JSON list of C-alpha atoms in Angstrom, two decimals:
[
{"chain": "K", "resi": 518, "resn": "UNK", "atom": "CA", "xyz": [0.00, 0.00, 0.00]},
{"chain": "K", "resi": 519, "resn": "UNK", "atom": "CA", "xyz": [1.39, 3.38, -1.00]},
{"chain": "K", "resi": 520, "resn": "UNK", "atom": "CA", "xyz": [1.85, 6.05, 1.62]},
{"chain": "K", "resi": 521, "resn": "UNK", "atom": "CA", "xyz": [0.18, 9.36, 0.85]},
{"chain": "K", "resi": 522, "resn": "UNK", "atom": "CA", "xyz": [2.49, 12.34, 1.08]},
{"chain": "K", "resi": 523, "resn": "UNK", "atom": "CA", "xyz": [1.58, 15.85, 2.08]},
{"chain": "K", "resi": 524, "resn": "UNK", "atom": "CA", "xyz": [-0.97, 14.95, 4.76]},
{"chain": "K", "resi": 525, "resn": "UNK", "atom": "CA", "xyz": [-1.41, 16.83, 8.03]},
{"chain": "K", "resi": 526, "resn": "UNK", "atom": "CA", "xyz": [1.56, 15.04, 9.62]},
{"chain": "K", "resi": 527, "resn": "UNK", "atom": "CA", "xyz": [3.95, 15.34, 6.67]},
{"chain": "K", "resi": 528, "resn": "UNK", "atom": "CA", "xyz": [7.29, 16.92, 7.55]},
{"chain": "K", "resi": 529, "resn": "UNK", "atom": "CA", "xyz": [7.66, 20.54, 6.59]},
{"chain": "K", "resi": 530, "resn": "UNK", "atom": "CA", "xyz": [10.92, 21.95, 5.27]},
{"chain": "K", "resi": 531, "resn": "UNK", "atom": "CA", "xyz": [11.00, 25.17, 7.29]},
{"chain": "K", "resi": 532, "resn": "UNK", "atom": "CA", "xyz": [8.57, 24.69, 10.15]},
{"chain": "K", "resi": 533, "resn": "UNK", "atom": "CA", "xyz": [9.15, 21.27, 11.68]},
{"chain": "K", "resi": 534, "resn": "UNK", "atom": "CA", "xyz": [7.22, 22.02, 14.86]},
{"chain": "K", "resi": 535, "resn": "UNK", "atom": "CA", "xyz": [4.37, 19.53, 15.06]},
{"chain": "K", "resi": 536, "resn": "UNK", "atom": "CA", "xyz": [2.15, 21.38, 17.54]},
{"chain": "K", "resi": 537, "resn": "UNK", "atom": "CA", "xyz": [-1.24, 19.70, 17.98]},
{"chain": "K", "resi": 538, "resn": "UNK", "atom": "CA", "xyz": [-3.99, 21.20, 15.82]},
{"chain": "K", "resi": 539, "resn": "UNK", "atom": "CA", "xyz": [-6.37, 23.54, 17.62]},
{"chain": "K", "resi": 540, "resn": "UNK", "atom": "CA", "xyz": [-9.32, 21.38, 16.58]},
{"chain": "K", "resi": 541, "resn": "UNK", "atom": "CA", "xyz": [-8.20, 18.68, 19.03]},
{"chain": "K", "resi": 542, "resn": "UNK", "atom": "CA", "xyz": [-8.88, 21.04, 21.93]},
{"chain": "K", "resi": 543, "resn": "UNK", "atom": "CA", "xyz": [-5.52, 20.37, 23.59]},
{"chain": "K", "resi": 544, "resn": "UNK", "atom": "CA", "xyz": [-4.49, 23.96, 23.05]},
{"chain": "K", "resi": 545, "resn": "UNK", "atom": "CA", "xyz": [-7.65, 25.65, 24.30]},
{"chain": "K", "resi": 546, "resn": "UNK", "atom": "CA", "xyz": [-7.25, 28.05, 27.22]},
{"chain": "K", "resi": 547, "resn": "UNK", "atom": "CA", "xyz": [-10.02, 26.59, 29.36]},
{"chain": "K", "resi": 548, "resn": "UNK", "atom": "CA", "xyz": [-11.29, 23.02, 29.63]},
{"chain": "K", "resi": 549, "resn": "UNK", "atom": "CA", "xyz": [-11.52, 20.69, 26.69]},
{"chain": "K", "resi": 550, "resn": "UNK", "atom": "CA", "xyz": [-9.26, 17.81, 25.83]},
{"chain": "K", "resi": 551, "resn": "UNK", "atom": "CA", "xyz": [-6.43, 18.79, 28.20]},
{"chain": "K", "resi": 552, "resn": "UNK", "atom": "CA", "xyz": [-8.73, 18.57, 31.22]},
{"chain": "K", "resi": 553, "resn": "UNK", "atom": "CA", "xyz": [-10.05, 15.23, 29.99]},
{"chain": "K", "resi": 554, "resn": "UNK", "atom": "CA", "xyz": [-6.56, 13.79, 29.52]},
{"chain": "K", "resi": 555, "resn": "UNK", "atom": "CA", "xyz": [-5.26, 15.00, 32.89]},
{"chain": "K", "resi": 556, "resn": "UNK", "atom": "CA", "xyz": [-5.53, 12.20, 35.39]},
{"chain": "K", "resi": 557, "resn": "UNK", "atom": "CA", "xyz": [-5.83, 9.44, 32.81]},
{"chain": "K", "resi": 558, "resn": "UNK", "atom": "CA", "xyz": [-2.43, 7.83, 33.36]},
{"chain": "K", "resi": 559, "resn": "UNK", "atom": "CA", "xyz": [-1.97, 8.32, 37.09]},
{"chain": "K", "resi": 560, "resn": "UNK", "atom": "CA", "xyz": [1.55, 9.60, 36.36]},
{"chain": "K", "resi": 561, "resn": "UNK", "atom": "CA", "xyz": [1.76, 13.24, 37.39]},
{"chain": "K", "resi": 562, "resn": "UNK", "atom": "CA", "xyz": [4.44, 14.14, 34.83]},
{"chain": "K", "resi": 563, "resn": "UNK", "atom": "CA", "xyz": [2.27, 12.90, 31.97]},
{"chain": "K", "resi": 564, "resn": "UNK", "atom": "CA", "xyz": [-1.08, 13.98, 33.37]},
{"chain": "K", "resi": 565, "resn": "UNK", "atom": "CA", "xyz": [0.06, 17.56, 33.87]},
{"chain": "K", "resi": 566, "resn": "UNK", "atom": "CA", "xyz": [2.10, 17.82, 30.65]},
{"chain": "K", "resi": 567, "resn": "UNK", "atom": "CA", "xyz": [-0.62, 19.55, 28.57]},
{"chain": "K", "resi": 568, "resn": "UNK", "atom": "CA", "xyz": [-1.24, 22.08, 31.34]},
{"chain": "K", "resi": 569, "resn": "UNK", "atom": "CA", "xyz": [2.45, 22.88, 31.83]},
{"chain": "K", "resi": 570, "resn": "UNK", "atom": "CA", "xyz": [3.10, 23.29, 28.11]},
{"chain": "K", "resi": 571, "resn": "UNK", "atom": "CA", "xyz": [-0.04, 25.41, 27.86]},
{"chain": "K", "resi": 572, "resn": "UNK", "atom": "CA", "xyz": [1.26, 27.71, 30.61]},
{"chain": "K", "resi": 573, "resn": "UNK", "atom": "CA", "xyz": [4.36, 28.45, 28.52]},
{"chain": "K", "resi": 574, "resn": "UNK", "atom": "CA", "xyz": [2.28, 29.06, 25.39]},
{"chain": "K", "resi": 575, "resn": "UNK", "atom": "CA", "xyz": [-0.09, 31.29, 27.39]},
{"chain": "K", "resi": 576, "resn": "UNK", "atom": "CA", "xyz": [2.89, 33.26, 28.74]},
{"chain": "K", "resi": 577, "resn": "UNK", "atom": "CA", "xyz": [4.03, 33.89, 25.16]},
{"chain": "K", "resi": 578, "resn": "UNK", "atom": "CA", "xyz": [0.49, 34.91, 24.12]},
{"chain": "K", "resi": 579, "resn": "UNK", "atom": "CA", "xyz": [0.18, 37.25, 27.09]},
{"chain": "K", "resi": 580, "resn": "UNK", "atom": "CA", "xyz": [3.64, 38.74, 26.61]},
{"chain": "K", "resi": 581, "resn": "UNK", "atom": "CA", "xyz": [3.10, 39.46, 22.93]},
{"chain": "K", "resi": 582, "resn": "UNK", "atom": "CA", "xyz": [-0.61, 40.24, 23.08]},
{"chain": "K", "resi": 583, "resn": "UNK", "atom": "CA", "xyz": [-1.41, 37.32, 20.77]},
{"chain": "K", "resi": 584, "resn": "UNK", "atom": "CA", "xyz": [-4.72, 35.44, 20.84]},
{"chain": "K", "resi": 585, "resn": "UNK", "atom": "CA", "xyz": [-3.62, 32.64, 18.47]},
{"chain": "K", "resi": 586, "resn": "UNK", "atom": "CA", "xyz": [-2.16, 29.94, 20.70]},
{"chain": "K", "resi": 587, "resn": "UNK", "atom": "CA", "xyz": [-1.25, 27.74, 17.74]},
{"chain": "K", "resi": 588, "resn": "UNK", "atom": "CA", "xyz": [0.84, 30.53, 16.23]},
{"chain": "K", "resi": 589, "resn": "UNK", "atom": "CA", "xyz": [2.45, 31.13, 19.64]},
{"chain": "K", "resi": 590, "resn": "UNK", "atom": "CA", "xyz": [3.30, 27.42, 19.90]},
{"chain": "K", "resi": 591, "resn": "UNK", "atom": "CA", "xyz": [4.85, 27.41, 16.42]},
{"chain": "K", "resi": 592, "resn": "UNK", "atom": "CA", "xyz": [6.82, 30.56, 17.20]},
{"chain": "K", "resi": 593, "resn": "UNK", "atom": "CA", "xyz": [8.04, 29.18, 20.55]},
{"chain": "K", "resi": 594, "resn": "UNK", "atom": "CA", "xyz": [9.09, 25.96, 18.85]},
{"chain": "K", "resi": 595, "resn": "UNK", "atom": "CA", "xyz": [10.98, 27.83, 16.11]},
{"chain": "K", "resi": 596, "resn": "UNK", "atom": "CA", "xyz": [12.80, 29.97, 18.67]},
{"chain": "K", "resi": 597, "resn": "UNK", "atom": "CA", "xyz": [13.71, 26.97, 20.81]},
{"chain": "K", "resi": 598, "resn": "UNK", "atom": "CA", "xyz": [15.03, 25.15, 17.72]},
{"chain": "K", "resi": 599, "resn": "UNK", "atom": "CA", "xyz": [17.16, 28.18, 16.83]},
{"chain": "K", "resi": 600, "resn": "UNK", "atom": "CA", "xyz": [18.67, 28.27, 20.32]},
{"chain": "K", "resi": 601, "resn": "UNK", "atom": "CA", "xyz": [19.14, 24.49, 20.39]},
{"chain": "K", "resi": 602, "resn": "UNK", "atom": "CA", "xyz": [20.94, 24.48, 17.04]},
{"chain": "K", "resi": 603, "resn": "UNK", "atom": "CA", "xyz": [23.25, 27.37, 17.98]},
{"chain": "K", "resi": 604, "resn": "UNK", "atom": "CA", "xyz": [24.64, 26.15, 21.30]},
{"chain": "K", "resi": 605, "resn": "UNK", "atom": "CA", "xyz": [26.99, 23.21, 21.92]},
{"chain": "K", "resi": 606, "resn": "UNK", "atom": "CA", "xyz": [25.16, 19.85, 22.17]},
{"chain": "K", "resi": 607, "resn": "UNK", "atom": "CA", "xyz": [25.76, 19.37, 25.90]},
{"chain": "K", "resi": 608, "resn": "UNK", "atom": "CA", "xyz": [24.34, 22.82, 26.63]},
{"chain": "K", "resi": 609, "resn": "UNK", "atom": "CA", "xyz": [21.39, 22.23, 24.29]},
{"chain": "K", "resi": 610, "resn": "UNK", "atom": "CA", "xyz": [20.64, 19.00, 26.14]},
{"chain": "K", "resi": 611, "resn": "UNK", "atom": "CA", "xyz": [20.85, 20.76, 29.51]},
{"chain": "K", "resi": 612, "resn": "UNK", "atom": "CA", "xyz": [18.41, 23.44, 28.37]},
{"chain": "K", "resi": 613, "resn": "UNK", "atom": "CA", "xyz": [16.03, 20.83, 26.97]},
{"chain": "K", "resi": 614, "resn": "UNK", "atom": "CA", "xyz": [15.96, 18.89, 30.24]},
{"chain": "K", "resi": 615, "resn": "UNK", "atom": "CA", "xyz": [14.36, 21.86, 31.99]},
{"chain": "K", "resi": 616, "resn": "UNK", "atom": "CA", "xyz": [11.45, 22.26, 29.57]},
{"chain": "K", "resi": 617, "resn": "UNK", "atom": "CA", "xyz": [7.96, 20.88, 30.18]},
{"chain": "K", "resi": 618, "resn": "UNK", "atom": "CA", "xyz": [7.58, 17.35, 28.77]},
{"chain": "K", "resi": 619, "resn": "UNK", "atom": "CA", "xyz": [5.62, 18.29, 25.65]},
{"chain": "K", "resi": 620, "resn": "UNK", "atom": "CA", "xyz": [7.85, 21.26, 24.83]},
{"chain": "K", "resi": 621, "resn": "UNK", "atom": "CA", "xyz": [10.89, 19.06, 25.48]},
{"chain": "K", "resi": 622, "resn": "UNK", "atom": "CA", "xyz": [9.66, 16.65, 22.82]},
{"chain": "K", "resi": 623, "resn": "UNK", "atom": "CA", "xyz": [9.14, 19.49, 20.35]},
{"chain": "K", "resi": 624, "resn": "UNK", "atom": "CA", "xyz": [12.54, 20.96, 21.28]},
{"chain": "K", "resi": 625, "resn": "UNK", "atom": "CA", "xyz": [14.43, 17.74, 20.52]},
{"chain": "K", "resi": 626, "resn": "UNK", "atom": "CA", "xyz": [12.42, 17.00, 17.35]},
{"chain": "K", "resi": 627, "resn": "UNK", "atom": "CA", "xyz": [14.72, 16.76, 14.31]},
{"chain": "K", "resi": 628, "resn": "UNK", "atom": "CA", "xyz": [17.81, 17.54, 16.40]},
{"chain": "K", "resi": 629, "resn": "UNK", "atom": "CA", "xyz": [21.18, 16.57, 14.95]},
{"chain": "K", "resi": 630, "resn": "UNK", "atom": "CA", "xyz": [23.75, 17.21, 17.71]},
{"chain": "K", "resi": 631, "resn": "UNK", "atom": "CA", "xyz": [26.73, 16.72, 15.40]},
{"chain": "K", "resi": 632, "resn": "UNK", "atom": "CA", "xyz": [25.58, 19.26, 12.81]},
{"chain": "K", "resi": 633, "resn": "UNK", "atom": "CA", "xyz": [27.53, 22.48, 12.31]},
{"chain": "K", "resi": 634, "resn": "UNK", "atom": "CA", "xyz": [26.23, 25.34, 14.43]},
{"chain": "K", "resi": 635, "resn": "UNK", "atom": "CA", "xyz": [25.41, 28.74, 12.87]},
{"chain": "K", "resi": 636, "resn": "UNK", "atom": "CA", "xyz": [27.50, 31.75, 13.96]},
{"chain": "K", "resi": 637, "resn": "UNK", "atom": "CA", "xyz": [25.47, 34.95, 13.42]},
{"chain": "K", "resi": 638, "resn": "UNK", "atom": "CA", "xyz": [26.78, 38.43, 14.21]},
{"chain": "K", "resi": 639, "resn": "UNK", "atom": "CA", "xyz": [24.07, 38.82, 16.87]},
{"chain": "K", "resi": 640, "resn": "UNK", "atom": "CA", "xyz": [22.48, 35.87, 18.62]},
{"chain": "K", "resi": 641, "resn": "UNK", "atom": "CA", "xyz": [18.98, 37.40, 18.65]},
{"chain": "K", "resi": 642, "resn": "UNK", "atom": "CA", "xyz": [19.27, 37.60, 14.84]},
{"chain": "K", "resi": 643, "resn": "UNK", "atom": "CA", "xyz": [19.49, 33.83, 14.67]},
{"chain": "K", "resi": 644, "resn": "UNK", "atom": "CA", "xyz": [16.22, 33.38, 16.57]},
{"chain": "K", "resi": 645, "resn": "UNK", "atom": "CA", "xyz": [14.46, 36.17, 14.67]},
{"chain": "K", "resi": 646, "resn": "UNK", "atom": "CA", "xyz": [15.56, 34.63, 11.35]},
{"chain": "K", "resi": 647, "resn": "UNK", "atom": "CA", "xyz": [14.12, 31.24, 12.32]},
{"chain": "K", "resi": 648, "resn": "UNK", "atom": "CA", "xyz": [10.85, 32.87, 13.41]},
{"chain": "K", "resi": 649, "resn": "UNK", "atom": "CA", "xyz": [10.71, 34.85, 10.15]},
{"chain": "K", "resi": 650, "resn": "UNK", "atom": "CA", "xyz": [11.15, 31.60, 8.22]},
{"chain": "K", "resi": 651, "resn": "UNK", "atom": "CA", "xyz": [8.12, 30.11, 9.97]},
{"chain": "K", "resi": 652, "resn": "UNK", "atom": "CA", "xyz": [6.08, 33.32, 9.58]},
{"chain": "K", "resi": 653, "resn": "UNK", "atom": "CA", "xyz": [7.20, 34.76, 6.20]},
{"chain": "K", "resi": 654, "resn": "UNK", "atom": "CA", "xyz": [4.90, 37.80, 6.38]},
{"chain": "K", "resi": 655, "resn": "UNK", "atom": "CA", "xyz": [6.11, 38.87, 9.81]},
{"chain": "K", "resi": 656, "resn": "UNK", "atom": "CA", "xyz": [8.06, 42.12, 10.00]},
{"chain": "K", "resi": 657, "resn": "UNK", "atom": "CA", "xyz": [11.65, 41.77, 11.19]},
{"chain": "K", "resi": 658, "resn": "UNK", "atom": "CA", "xyz": [10.98, 44.02, 14.19]},
{"chain": "K", "resi": 659, "resn": "UNK", "atom": "CA", "xyz": [8.12, 41.77, 15.31]},
{"chain": "K", "resi": 660, "resn": "UNK", "atom": "CA", "xyz": [10.29, 38.65, 14.89]},
{"chain": "K", "resi": 661, "resn": "UNK", "atom": "CA", "xyz": [12.90, 40.31, 17.11]},
{"chain": "K", "resi": 662, "resn": "UNK", "atom": "CA", "xyz": [10.22, 41.05, 19.74]},
{"chain": "K", "resi": 663, "resn": "UNK", "atom": "CA", "xyz": [9.19, 37.39, 19.58]},
{"chain": "K", "resi": 664, "resn": "UNK", "atom": "CA", "xyz": [12.81, 36.30, 20.05]},
{"chain": "K", "resi": 665, "resn": "UNK", "atom": "CA", "xyz": [13.16, 38.57, 23.07]},
{"chain": "K", "resi": 666, "resn": "UNK", "atom": "CA", "xyz": [9.88, 37.25, 24.50]},
{"chain": "K", "resi": 667, "resn": "UNK", "atom": "CA", "xyz": [11.11, 33.65, 24.30]},
{"chain": "K", "resi": 668, "resn": "UNK", "atom": "CA", "xyz": [14.47, 34.49, 25.88]},
{"chain": "K", "resi": 669, "resn": "UNK", "atom": "CA", "xyz": [12.70, 36.43, 28.65]},
{"chain": "K", "resi": 670, "resn": "UNK", "atom": "CA", "xyz": [10.34, 33.49, 29.23]},
{"chain": "K", "resi": 671, "resn": "UNK", "atom": "CA", "xyz": [13.30, 31.11, 29.51]},
{"chain": "K", "resi": 672, "resn": "UNK", "atom": "CA", "xyz": [14.91, 33.45, 32.05]},
{"chain": "K", "resi": 673, "resn": "UNK", "atom": "CA", "xyz": [11.70, 33.58, 34.12]},
{"chain": "K", "resi": 674, "resn": "UNK", "atom": "CA", "xyz": [10.88, 29.87, 33.94]},
{"chain": "K", "resi": 675, "resn": "UNK", "atom": "CA", "xyz": [14.46, 28.62, 34.16]},
{"chain": "K", "resi": 676, "resn": "UNK", "atom": "CA", "xyz": [16.23, 31.02, 36.56]},
{"chain": "K", "resi": 677, "resn": "UNK", "atom": "CA", "xyz": [19.44, 28.98, 36.49]},
{"chain": "K", "resi": 678, "resn": "UNK", "atom": "CA", "xyz": [19.63, 29.57, 32.73]},
{"chain": "K", "resi": 679, "resn": "UNK", "atom": "CA", "xyz": [19.28, 33.37, 33.06]},
{"chain": "K", "resi": 680, "resn": "UNK", "atom": "CA", "xyz": [23.01, 34.15, 33.29]},
{"chain": "K", "resi": 681, "resn": "UNK", "atom": "CA", "xyz": [23.80, 31.73, 30.46]},
{"chain": "K", "resi": 682, "resn": "UNK", "atom": "CA", "xyz": [21.11, 33.33, 28.28]},
{"chain": "K", "resi": 683, "resn": "UNK", "atom": "CA", "xyz": [22.53, 36.78, 29.05]},
{"chain": "K", "resi": 684, "resn": "UNK", "atom": "CA", "xyz": [25.99, 35.60, 28.00]},
{"chain": "K", "resi": 685, "resn": "UNK", "atom": "CA", "xyz": [24.56, 33.98, 24.87]},
{"chain": "K", "resi": 686, "resn": "UNK", "atom": "CA", "xyz": [22.75, 37.18, 23.90]},
{"chain": "K", "resi": 687, "resn": "UNK", "atom": "CA", "xyz": [26.01, 39.07, 24.28]},
{"chain": "K", "resi": 688, "resn": "UNK", "atom": "CA", "xyz": [27.71, 36.64, 21.89]},
{"chain": "K", "resi": 689, "resn": "UNK", "atom": "CA", "xyz": [29.69, 34.80, 24.52]},
{"chain": "K", "resi": 690, "resn": "UNK", "atom": "CA", "xyz": [29.53, 31.07, 25.13]},
{"chain": "K", "resi": 691, "resn": "UNK", "atom": "CA", "xyz": [26.18, 29.74, 26.45]}
]
């Protein structure tokens, strides 16, 4: 049997973030599928995973004034991939370990630790460029605001990473 290509789960060249579609309800702000799933496994880490990932997406939405949670999830994923691909593999792995389970899975998706890392003039440019690739119509200034919002969120949610993120933004080692 031939496999159909180009379906909803087909890999995308630029935007590899496979955030769940909004129609499943897992990304709704209140109630829905996430509430239903919570408590199903009896394993706290898994039962709370949708809620914890949703809190990060909500923080991005609130920080940027966005209402589209799916777009916020795609943007967050693109920014995390840009950071992951720019830092040494051991540091990328350390950052990934501190993310909520669902975001951690998205973060490590399509990761190739041995691949050459990009060296932009400014580190924020690297994140903004990845965001612009996912959202081609987005103005560069807005992509830079998005990049700053993700870095600020990482500093707030991962306080131990704050000094490393500051050094990374300044162009020094992560």
